Coordinates of C-alpha atoms and ligand atoms in Angstrom, one line a residue:
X1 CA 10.9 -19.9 -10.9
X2 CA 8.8 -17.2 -9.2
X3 CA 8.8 -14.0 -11.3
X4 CA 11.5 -11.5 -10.1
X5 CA 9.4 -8.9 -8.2
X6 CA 7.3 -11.9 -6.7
X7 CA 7.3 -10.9 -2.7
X8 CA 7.4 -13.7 -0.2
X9 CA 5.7 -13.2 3.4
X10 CA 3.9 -15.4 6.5
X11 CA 1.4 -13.9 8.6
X12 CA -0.6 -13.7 12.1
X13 CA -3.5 -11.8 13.7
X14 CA -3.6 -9.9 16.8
X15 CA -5.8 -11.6 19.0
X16 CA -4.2 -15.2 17.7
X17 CA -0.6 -14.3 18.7
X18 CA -0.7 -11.0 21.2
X19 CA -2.0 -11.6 24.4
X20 CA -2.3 -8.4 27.1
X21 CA -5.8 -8.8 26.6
X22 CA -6.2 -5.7 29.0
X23 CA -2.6 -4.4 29.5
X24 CA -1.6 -1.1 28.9
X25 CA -5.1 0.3 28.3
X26 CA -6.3 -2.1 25.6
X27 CA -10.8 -2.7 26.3
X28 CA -12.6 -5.8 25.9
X29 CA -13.2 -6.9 22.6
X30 CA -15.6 -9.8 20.9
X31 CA -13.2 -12.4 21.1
X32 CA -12.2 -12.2 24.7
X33 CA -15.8 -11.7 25.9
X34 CA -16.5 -15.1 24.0
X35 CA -13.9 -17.1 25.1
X36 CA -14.4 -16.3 28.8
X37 CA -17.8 -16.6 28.7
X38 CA -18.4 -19.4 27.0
X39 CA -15.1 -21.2 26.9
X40 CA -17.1 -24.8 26.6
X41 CA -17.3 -23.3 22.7
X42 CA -13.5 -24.0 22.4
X43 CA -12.0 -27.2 22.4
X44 CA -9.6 -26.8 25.2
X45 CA -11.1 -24.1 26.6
X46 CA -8.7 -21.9 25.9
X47 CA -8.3 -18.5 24.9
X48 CA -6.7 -15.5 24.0
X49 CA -5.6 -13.6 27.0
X50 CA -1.5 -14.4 27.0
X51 CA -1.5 -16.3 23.5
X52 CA 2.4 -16.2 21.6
X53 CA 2.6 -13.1 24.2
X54 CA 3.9 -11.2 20.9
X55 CA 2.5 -7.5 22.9
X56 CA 6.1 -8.3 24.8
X57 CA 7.6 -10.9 22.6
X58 CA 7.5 -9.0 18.9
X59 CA 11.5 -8.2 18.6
X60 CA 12.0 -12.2 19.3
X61 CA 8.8 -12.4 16.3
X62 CA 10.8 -9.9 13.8
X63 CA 14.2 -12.2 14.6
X64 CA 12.5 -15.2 13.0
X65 CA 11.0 -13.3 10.2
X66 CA 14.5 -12.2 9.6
X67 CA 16.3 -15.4 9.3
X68 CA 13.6 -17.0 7.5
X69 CA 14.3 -13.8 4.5
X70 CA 10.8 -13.3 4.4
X71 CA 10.3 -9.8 2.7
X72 CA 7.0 -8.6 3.9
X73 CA 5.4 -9.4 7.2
X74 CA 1.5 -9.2 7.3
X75 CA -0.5 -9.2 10.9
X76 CA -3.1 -7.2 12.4
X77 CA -4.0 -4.2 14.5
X78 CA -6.1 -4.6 17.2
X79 CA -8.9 -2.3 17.3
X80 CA -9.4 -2.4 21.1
X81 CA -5.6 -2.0 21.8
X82 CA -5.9 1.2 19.8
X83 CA -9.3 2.7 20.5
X84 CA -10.2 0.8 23.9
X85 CA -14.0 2.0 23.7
X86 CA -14.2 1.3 20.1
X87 CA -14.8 4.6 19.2
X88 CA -12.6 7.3 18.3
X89 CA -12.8 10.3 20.9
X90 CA -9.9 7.8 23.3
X91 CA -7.0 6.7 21.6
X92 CA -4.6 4.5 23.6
X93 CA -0.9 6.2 23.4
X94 CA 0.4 2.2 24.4
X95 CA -1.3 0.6 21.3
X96 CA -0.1 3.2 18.6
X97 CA 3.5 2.8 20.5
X98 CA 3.1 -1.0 19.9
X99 CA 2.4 -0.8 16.8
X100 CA 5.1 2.2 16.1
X101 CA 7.6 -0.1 17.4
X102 CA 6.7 -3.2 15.7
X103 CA 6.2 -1.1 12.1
X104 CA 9.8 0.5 12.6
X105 CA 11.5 -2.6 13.3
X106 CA 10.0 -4.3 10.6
X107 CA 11.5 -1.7 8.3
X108 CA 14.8 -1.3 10.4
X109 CA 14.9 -5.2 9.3
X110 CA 13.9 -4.5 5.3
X111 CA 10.4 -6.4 5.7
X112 CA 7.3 -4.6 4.3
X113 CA 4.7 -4.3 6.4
X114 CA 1.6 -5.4 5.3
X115 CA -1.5 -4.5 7.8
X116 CA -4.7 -5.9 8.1
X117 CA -6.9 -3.4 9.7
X118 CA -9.5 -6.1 11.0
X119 CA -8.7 -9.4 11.7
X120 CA -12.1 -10.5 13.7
X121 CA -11.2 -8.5 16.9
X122 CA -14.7 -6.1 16.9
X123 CA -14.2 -3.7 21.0
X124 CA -17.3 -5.1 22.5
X125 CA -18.8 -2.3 23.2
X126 CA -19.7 -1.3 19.4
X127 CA -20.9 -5.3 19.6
X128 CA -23.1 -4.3 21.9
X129 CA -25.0 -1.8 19.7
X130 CA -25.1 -4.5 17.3
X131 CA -21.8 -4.9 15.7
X132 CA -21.9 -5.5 11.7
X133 CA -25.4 -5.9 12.0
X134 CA -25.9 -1.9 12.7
X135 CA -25.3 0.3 9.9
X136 CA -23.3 2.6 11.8
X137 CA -20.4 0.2 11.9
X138 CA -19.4 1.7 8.8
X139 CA -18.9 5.2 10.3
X140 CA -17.2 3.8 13.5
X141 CA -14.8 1.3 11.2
X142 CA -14.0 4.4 9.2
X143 CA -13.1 6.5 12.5
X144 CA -10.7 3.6 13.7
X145 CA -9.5 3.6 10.0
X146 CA -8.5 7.4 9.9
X147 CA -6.7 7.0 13.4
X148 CA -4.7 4.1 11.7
X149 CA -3.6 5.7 8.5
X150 CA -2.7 9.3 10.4
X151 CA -0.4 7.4 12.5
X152 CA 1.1 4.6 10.6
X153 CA 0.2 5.7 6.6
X154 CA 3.6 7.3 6.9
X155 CA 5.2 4.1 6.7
X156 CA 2.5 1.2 6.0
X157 CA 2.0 1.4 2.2
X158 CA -0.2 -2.2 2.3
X159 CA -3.4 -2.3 3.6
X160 CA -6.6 -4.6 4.0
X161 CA -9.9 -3.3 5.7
X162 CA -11.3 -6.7 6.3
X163 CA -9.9 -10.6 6.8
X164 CA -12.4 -12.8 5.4
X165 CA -15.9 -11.2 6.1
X166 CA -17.4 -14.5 4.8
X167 CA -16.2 -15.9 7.6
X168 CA -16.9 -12.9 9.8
X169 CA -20.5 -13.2 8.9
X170 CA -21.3 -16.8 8.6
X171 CA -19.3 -18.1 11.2
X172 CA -20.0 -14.9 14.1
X173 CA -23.9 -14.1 12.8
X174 CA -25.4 -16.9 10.9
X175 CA -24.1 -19.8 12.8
X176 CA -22.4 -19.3 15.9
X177 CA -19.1 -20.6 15.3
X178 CA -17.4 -17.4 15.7
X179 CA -17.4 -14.2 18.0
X180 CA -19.4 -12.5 18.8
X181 CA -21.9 -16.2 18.2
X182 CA -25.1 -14.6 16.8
X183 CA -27.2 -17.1 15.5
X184 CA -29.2 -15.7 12.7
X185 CA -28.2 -17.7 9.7
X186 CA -29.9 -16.6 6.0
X187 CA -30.5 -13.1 7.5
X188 CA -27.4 -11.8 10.7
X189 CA -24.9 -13.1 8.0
X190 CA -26.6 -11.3 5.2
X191 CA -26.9 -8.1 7.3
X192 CA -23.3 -8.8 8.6
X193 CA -22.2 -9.1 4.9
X194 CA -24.4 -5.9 3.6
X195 CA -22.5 -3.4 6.5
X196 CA -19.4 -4.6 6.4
X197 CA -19.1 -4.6 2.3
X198 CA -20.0 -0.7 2.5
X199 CA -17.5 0.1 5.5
X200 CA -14.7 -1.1 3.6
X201 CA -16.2 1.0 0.5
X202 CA -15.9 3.9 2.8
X203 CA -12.6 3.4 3.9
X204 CA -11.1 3.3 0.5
X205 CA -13.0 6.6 -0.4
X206 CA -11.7 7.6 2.4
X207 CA -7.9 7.2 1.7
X208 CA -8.2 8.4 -1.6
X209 CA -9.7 11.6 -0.8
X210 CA -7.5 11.9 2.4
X211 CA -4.2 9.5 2.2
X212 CA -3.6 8.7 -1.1
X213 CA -1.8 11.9 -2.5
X214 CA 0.4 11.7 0.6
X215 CA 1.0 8.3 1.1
X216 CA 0.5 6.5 -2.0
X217 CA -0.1 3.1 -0.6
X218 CA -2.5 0.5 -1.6
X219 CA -6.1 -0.4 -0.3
X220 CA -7.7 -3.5 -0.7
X221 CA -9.7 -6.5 1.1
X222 CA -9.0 -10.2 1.9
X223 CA -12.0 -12.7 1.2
X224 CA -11.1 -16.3 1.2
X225 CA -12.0 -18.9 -1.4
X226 CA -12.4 -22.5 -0.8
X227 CA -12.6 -24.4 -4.6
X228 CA -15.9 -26.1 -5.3
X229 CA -15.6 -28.7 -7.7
X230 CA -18.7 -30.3 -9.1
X231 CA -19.5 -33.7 -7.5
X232 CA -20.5 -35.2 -10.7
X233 CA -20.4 -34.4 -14.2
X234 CA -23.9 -33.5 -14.4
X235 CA -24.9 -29.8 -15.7
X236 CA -27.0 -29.8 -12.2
X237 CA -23.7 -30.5 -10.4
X238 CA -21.9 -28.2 -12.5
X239 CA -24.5 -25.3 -12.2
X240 CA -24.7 -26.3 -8.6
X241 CA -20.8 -25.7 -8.3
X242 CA -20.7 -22.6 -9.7
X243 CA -23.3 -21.1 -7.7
X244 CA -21.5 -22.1 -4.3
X245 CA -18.4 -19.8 -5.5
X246 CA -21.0 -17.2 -6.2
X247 CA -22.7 -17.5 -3.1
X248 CA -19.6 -18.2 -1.0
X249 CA -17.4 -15.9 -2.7
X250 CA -19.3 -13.9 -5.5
X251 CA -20.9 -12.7 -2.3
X252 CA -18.3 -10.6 -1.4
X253 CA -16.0 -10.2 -4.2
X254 CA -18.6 -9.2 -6.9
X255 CA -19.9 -5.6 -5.4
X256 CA -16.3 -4.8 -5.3
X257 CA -13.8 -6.3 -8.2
X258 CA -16.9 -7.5 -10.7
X259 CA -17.2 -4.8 -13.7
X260 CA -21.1 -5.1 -12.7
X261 CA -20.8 -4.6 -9.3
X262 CA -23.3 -5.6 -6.8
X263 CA -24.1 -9.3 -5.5
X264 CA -24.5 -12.0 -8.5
X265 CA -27.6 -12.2 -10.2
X266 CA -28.1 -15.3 -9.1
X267 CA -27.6 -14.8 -5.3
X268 CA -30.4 -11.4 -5.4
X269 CA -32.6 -14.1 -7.4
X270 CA -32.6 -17.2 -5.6
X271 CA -32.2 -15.4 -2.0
X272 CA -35.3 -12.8 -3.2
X273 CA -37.6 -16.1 -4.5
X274 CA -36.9 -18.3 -1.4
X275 CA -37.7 -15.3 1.6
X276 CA -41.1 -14.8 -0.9
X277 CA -41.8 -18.7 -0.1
X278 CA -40.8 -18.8 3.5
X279 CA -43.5 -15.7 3.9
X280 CA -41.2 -12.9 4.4
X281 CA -42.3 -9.4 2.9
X282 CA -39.0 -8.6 1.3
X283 CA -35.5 -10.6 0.7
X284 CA -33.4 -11.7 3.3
X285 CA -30.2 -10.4 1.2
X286 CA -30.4 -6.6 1.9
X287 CA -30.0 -4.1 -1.7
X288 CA -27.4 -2.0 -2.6
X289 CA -29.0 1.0 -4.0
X290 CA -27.6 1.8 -7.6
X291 CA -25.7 4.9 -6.1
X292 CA -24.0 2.6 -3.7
X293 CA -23.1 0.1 -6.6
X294 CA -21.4 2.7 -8.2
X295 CA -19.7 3.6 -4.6
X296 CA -18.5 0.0 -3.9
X297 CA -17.5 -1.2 -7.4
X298 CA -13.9 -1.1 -8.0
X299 CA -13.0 0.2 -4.7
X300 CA -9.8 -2.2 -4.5
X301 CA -6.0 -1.7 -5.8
X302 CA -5.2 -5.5 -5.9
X303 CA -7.0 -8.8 -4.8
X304 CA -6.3 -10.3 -1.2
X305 CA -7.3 -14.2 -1.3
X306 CA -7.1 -16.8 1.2
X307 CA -7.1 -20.2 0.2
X308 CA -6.6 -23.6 2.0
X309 CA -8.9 -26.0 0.8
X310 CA -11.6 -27.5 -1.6
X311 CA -15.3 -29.0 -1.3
X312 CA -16.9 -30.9 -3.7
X313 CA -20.5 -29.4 -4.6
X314 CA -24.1 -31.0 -5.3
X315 CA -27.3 -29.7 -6.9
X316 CA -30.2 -29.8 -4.2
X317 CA -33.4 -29.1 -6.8
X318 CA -36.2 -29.8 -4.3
X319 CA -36.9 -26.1 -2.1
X320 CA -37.5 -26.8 1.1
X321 CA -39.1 -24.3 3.1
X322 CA -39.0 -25.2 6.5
X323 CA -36.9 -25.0 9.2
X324 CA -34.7 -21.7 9.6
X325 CA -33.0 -20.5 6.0
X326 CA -29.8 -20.6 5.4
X327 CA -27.1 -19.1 2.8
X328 CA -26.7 -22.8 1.9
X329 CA -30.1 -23.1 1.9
X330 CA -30.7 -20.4 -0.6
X331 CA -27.8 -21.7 -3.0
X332 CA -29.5 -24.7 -3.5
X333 CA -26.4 -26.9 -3.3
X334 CA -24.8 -28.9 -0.9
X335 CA -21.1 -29.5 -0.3
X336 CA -18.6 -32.2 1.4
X337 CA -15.3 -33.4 0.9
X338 CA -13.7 -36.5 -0.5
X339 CA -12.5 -38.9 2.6
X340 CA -10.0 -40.2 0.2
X341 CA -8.3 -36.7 0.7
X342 CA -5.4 -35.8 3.0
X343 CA -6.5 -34.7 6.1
X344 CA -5.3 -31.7 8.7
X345 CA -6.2 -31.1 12.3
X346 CA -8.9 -28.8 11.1
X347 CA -12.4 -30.3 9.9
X348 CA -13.1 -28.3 6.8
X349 CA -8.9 -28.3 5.3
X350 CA -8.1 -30.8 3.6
X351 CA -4.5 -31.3 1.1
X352 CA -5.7 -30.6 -2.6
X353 CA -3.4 -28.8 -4.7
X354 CA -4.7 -28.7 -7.6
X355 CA -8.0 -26.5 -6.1
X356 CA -5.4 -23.3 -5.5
X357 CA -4.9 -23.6 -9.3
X358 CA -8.5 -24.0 -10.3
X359 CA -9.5 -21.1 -8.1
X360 CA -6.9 -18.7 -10.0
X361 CA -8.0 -19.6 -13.4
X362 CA -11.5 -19.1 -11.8
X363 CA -10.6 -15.7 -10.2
X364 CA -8.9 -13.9 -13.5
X365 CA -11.6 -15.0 -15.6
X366 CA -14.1 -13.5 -13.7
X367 CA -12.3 -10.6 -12.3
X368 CA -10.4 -9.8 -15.6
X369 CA -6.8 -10.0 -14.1
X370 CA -6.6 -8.7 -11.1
X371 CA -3.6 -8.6 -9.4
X372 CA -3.5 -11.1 -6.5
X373 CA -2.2 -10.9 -3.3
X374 CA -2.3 -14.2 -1.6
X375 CA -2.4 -13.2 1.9
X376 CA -3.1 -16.7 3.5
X377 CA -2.1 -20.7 2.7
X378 CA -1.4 -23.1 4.9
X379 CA -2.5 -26.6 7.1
X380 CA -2.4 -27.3 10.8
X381 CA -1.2 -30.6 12.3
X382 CA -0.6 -31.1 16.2
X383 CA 2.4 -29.1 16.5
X384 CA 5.2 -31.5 15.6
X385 CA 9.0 -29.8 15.1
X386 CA 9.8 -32.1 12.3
X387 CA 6.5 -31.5 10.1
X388 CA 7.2 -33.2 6.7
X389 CA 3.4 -32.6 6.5
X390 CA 3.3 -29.1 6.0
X391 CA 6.4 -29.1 3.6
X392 CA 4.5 -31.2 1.9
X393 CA 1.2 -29.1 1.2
X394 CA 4.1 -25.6 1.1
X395 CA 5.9 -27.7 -1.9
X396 CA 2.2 -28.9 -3.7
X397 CA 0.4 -25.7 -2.9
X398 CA 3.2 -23.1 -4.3
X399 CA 3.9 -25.6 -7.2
X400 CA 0.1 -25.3 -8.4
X401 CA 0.9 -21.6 -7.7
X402 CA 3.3 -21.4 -10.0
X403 CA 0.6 -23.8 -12.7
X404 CA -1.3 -20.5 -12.5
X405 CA 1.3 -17.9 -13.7
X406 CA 3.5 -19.9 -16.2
X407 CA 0.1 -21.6 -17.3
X408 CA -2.3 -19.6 -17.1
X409 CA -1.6 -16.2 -17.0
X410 CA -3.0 -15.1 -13.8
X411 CA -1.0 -12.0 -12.3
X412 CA 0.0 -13.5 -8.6
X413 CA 2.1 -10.9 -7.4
X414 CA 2.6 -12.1 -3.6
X415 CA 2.3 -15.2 -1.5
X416 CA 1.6 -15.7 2.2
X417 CA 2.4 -18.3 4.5
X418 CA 0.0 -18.9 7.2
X419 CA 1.2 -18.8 9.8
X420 CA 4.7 -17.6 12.1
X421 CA 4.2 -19.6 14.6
X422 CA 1.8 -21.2 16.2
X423 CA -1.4 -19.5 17.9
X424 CA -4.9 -19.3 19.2
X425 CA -6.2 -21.2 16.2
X426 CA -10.3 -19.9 17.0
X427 CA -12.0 -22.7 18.2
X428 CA -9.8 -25.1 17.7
X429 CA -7.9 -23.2 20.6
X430 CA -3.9 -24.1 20.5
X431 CA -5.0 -28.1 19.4
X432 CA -4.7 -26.9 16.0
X433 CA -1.5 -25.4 15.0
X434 CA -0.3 -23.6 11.6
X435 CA 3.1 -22.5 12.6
X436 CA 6.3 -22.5 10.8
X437 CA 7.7 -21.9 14.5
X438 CA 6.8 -24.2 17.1
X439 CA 5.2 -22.2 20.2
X440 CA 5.7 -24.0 24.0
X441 CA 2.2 -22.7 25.2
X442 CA 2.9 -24.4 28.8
X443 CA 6.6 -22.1 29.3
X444 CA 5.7 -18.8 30.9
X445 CA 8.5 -17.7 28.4
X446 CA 6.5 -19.1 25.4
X447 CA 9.7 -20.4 23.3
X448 CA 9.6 -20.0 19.8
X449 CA 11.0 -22.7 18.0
X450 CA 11.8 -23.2 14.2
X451 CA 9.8 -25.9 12.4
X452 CA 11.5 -28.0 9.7
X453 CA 8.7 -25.5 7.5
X454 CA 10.3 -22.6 8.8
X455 CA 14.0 -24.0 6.9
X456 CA 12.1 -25.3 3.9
X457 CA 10.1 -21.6 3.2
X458 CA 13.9 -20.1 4.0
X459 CA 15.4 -22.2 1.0
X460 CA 12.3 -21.8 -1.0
X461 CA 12.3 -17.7 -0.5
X462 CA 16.4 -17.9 -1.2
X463 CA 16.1 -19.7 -4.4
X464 CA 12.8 -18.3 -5.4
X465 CA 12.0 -21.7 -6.8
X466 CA 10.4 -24.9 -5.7
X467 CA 12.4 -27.8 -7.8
X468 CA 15.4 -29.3 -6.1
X469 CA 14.4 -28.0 -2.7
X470 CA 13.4 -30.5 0.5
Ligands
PNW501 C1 -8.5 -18.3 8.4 N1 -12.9 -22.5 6.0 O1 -9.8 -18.8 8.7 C2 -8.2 -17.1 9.3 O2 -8.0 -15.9 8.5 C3 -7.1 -17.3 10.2 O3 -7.2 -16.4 11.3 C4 -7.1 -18.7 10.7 O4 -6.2 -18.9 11.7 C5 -6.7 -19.6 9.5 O5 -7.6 -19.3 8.4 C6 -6.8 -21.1 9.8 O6 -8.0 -21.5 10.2 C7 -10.5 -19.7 8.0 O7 -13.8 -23.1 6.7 C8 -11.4 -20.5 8.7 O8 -12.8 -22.7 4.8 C9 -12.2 -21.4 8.0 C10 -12.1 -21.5 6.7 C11 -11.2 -20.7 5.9 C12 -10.4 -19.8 6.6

């Protein structure tokens, strides 16, 4: 059984499911300037621009979340729909109606809203003065922030600055995978990483000294953790594991939930030696002065975690210096996947259950208990209606879920199914789909149907248990 104040949800993101790219005074952000101007980077060239069509289609979106019981819906504002230059001195009146309208039928319904400020949507036109790699971000994320909590703190008592800046930073400045497709890995991501860790320091200050004692909601961040198991027994292999989830998730996690603060020791040391070798005249990784330790530590009220997958990890001894660095580079490790794993549509997710439980053992050890939000969880297939495959990883994922509380203590308070329905999976375009709800991409009307998923998480979220359901 899930414990009794356990909350059940599913999520989106505004740029995968909205659409209106420039309706109703919304500007250009990152991902629309990407995906038309470089739409060879996406597999079907898709993009963004009508998507699920939720700007017009969210009462059809709150009818499913309805019948599937779900009590708390998580998506995302979009920055550009709500401040069209980015800045804060023009606030669109359509986007804060949007999301009026969308928050107050959620509650109308009796489903929590939970809101993630950022969800990889940056207006282009703070992009164009550098994005996360400009310090300033941090005042311009906490302008956009204020206009969101004034309006909707009233009702939205869940928050999270930032989906995934790991991702954010490897994938948009280190390797261009992502918007805005920088291409400065071992030093954009690192930057990216450095700017974006303080802005969402600033933004918690920020509702503490100017929300909180109104609103009393909670603040916090979603970073995503992929499980790295050691590829051998070895100490090497072991070592070389345990540095990956430092530099892959340590990165982010340790300046703000790690009693310490700051990046691990190990990251500042092995980032600091190799920029010495390559010739550089300081470390790639940027420092946190010890005032801004003390500003970023503990600047969370629970944990948000993504998780989907697991990687097998290697020690890689030898440093090479040549060639451009890299954060994988500096860990010293490399990392694959066992073939003999069940696969997904997506390259990097593959089926392993029993990773979900290792990374929350991992998690409350080193973050001393932490309450967790799981805010994403999920696979992609090609879209099929009856989709045995993702009731499969739902049933194996929330049953190592469940290892984690009864077994092992670790405080999970929420779970997150990723995703509604169907959407602009990234790169993988709409080849890739996550959705418990099946979306016709080709029908002007874009139909929404259930998914045999969608009835399985409805039993699972009625009986609040796992055994005895299919
Ligand atoms: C997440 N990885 O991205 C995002 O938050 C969602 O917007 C996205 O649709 C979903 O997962 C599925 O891709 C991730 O390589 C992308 O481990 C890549 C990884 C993890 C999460």
């Amino acid at each position: 059984m899930f414990p009794d104040d356990f909350l059940f949800g599913t999520a989106t993101a505004s740029y995968q499911i909205e659409g209106a790219w420039n309706l109703s005074g919304k500007g250009e952000n990152v991902w629309d300037r990407f995906t038309h101007t470089s739409p060879e980077l996406i597999i079907d060239r898709s993009n963004g621009d009508v998507a699920c069509d939720s700007y017009h289609k969210y009462e059809d979106d709150v009818v499913l979340l309805k019948k599937m019981g779900v009590q708390f819906y998580r998506f995302s504002l979009s920055w550009s729909r709500i401040l069209p230059q980015g800045f804060a001195y023009k606030i669109n009146p359509d986007g804060i109606r949007y999301y009026n309208n969308l928050i107050n039928l959620l509650i109308k319904n009796n489903i929590i809203p939970l809101v993630t400020i950022f969800h990889w949507d940056t207006p282009q036109p703070l992009e164009d003065l550098g994005g996360f790699t400009n310090e300033l971000m941090t005042d311009w994320f906490e302008d956009y922030a204020r206009v969101v909590f004034e309006n909707f703190g009233d009702r939205v008592k869940l928050w999270l600055t930032f989906n995934e800046p790991k991702q954010i930073c490897l994938q948009g400045y280190g390797r261009n995978r992502n918007a805005p497709g920088y291409n400065s890995s071992g030093i954009g991501d690192y930057l990216c990483g450095h700017n974006l860790i303080k802005a969402h320091a600033k933004v918690y200050h920020l509702y503490d000294k100017e929300f909180r004692s109104k609103q009393n909601g909670n603040v916090s961040i979603t970073i995503d953790l992929e499980w790295m198991e050691p590829g051998t027994n070895s100490t090497a292999d072991r070592e070389a594991a345990e540095r990956s989830l430092a530099f892959s998730f340590g990165w982010y996690a340790d300046p703000i939930f790690h009693p310490n603060g700051d990046y691990p020791e190990i990251m500042r040391k092995l980032v600091s030696e190799r920029s010495k070798r390559e010739g550089f005249r300081r470390s790639r990784l940027p420092q946190f002065t010890k005032e801004e330790v003390e500003y970023i530590k503990g600047t969370y009220d629970f944990l948000g975690l993504n998780h989907y997958t697991t990687f097998l990890g290697k020690d890689i001894s030898e440093i090479l210096t040549d060639g451009k660095p890299s954060v994988e580079k500096d860990s010293r490790t490399v990392t694959w996947q066992d073939p003999s794993w069940t696969a997904s549509t997506s390259g990097w997710l593959k089926v392993v259950p029993w990773g979900f439980t290792k990374s929350l053992i991992w998690l409350n050890n080193r973050y001393q208990n932490v309450p967790i939000y799981i805010t994403e969880n999920g696979v992609s297939d090609h879209g099929e209606i009856d989709d045995q495959g993702r009731i499969n990883y739902y049933k194996h994922y929330l049953s190592a879920l469940l290892d984690a509380i009864h077994d092992h203590n670790v405080s999970v308070k929420a779970y997150t199914a990723w995703s509604l329905l169907d959407n602009f999976e990234w790169r993988d375009g709409y080849i890739s789909r996550f959705g418990l709800h099946h979306v016709d991409f080709n029908d002007p009307g874009r139909k929404r149907t259930p998914k045999a998923s969608a009835e399985y998480y409805r039993k699972v979220i009625a009986a609040r248990k796992i055994d005895g359901i299919d």
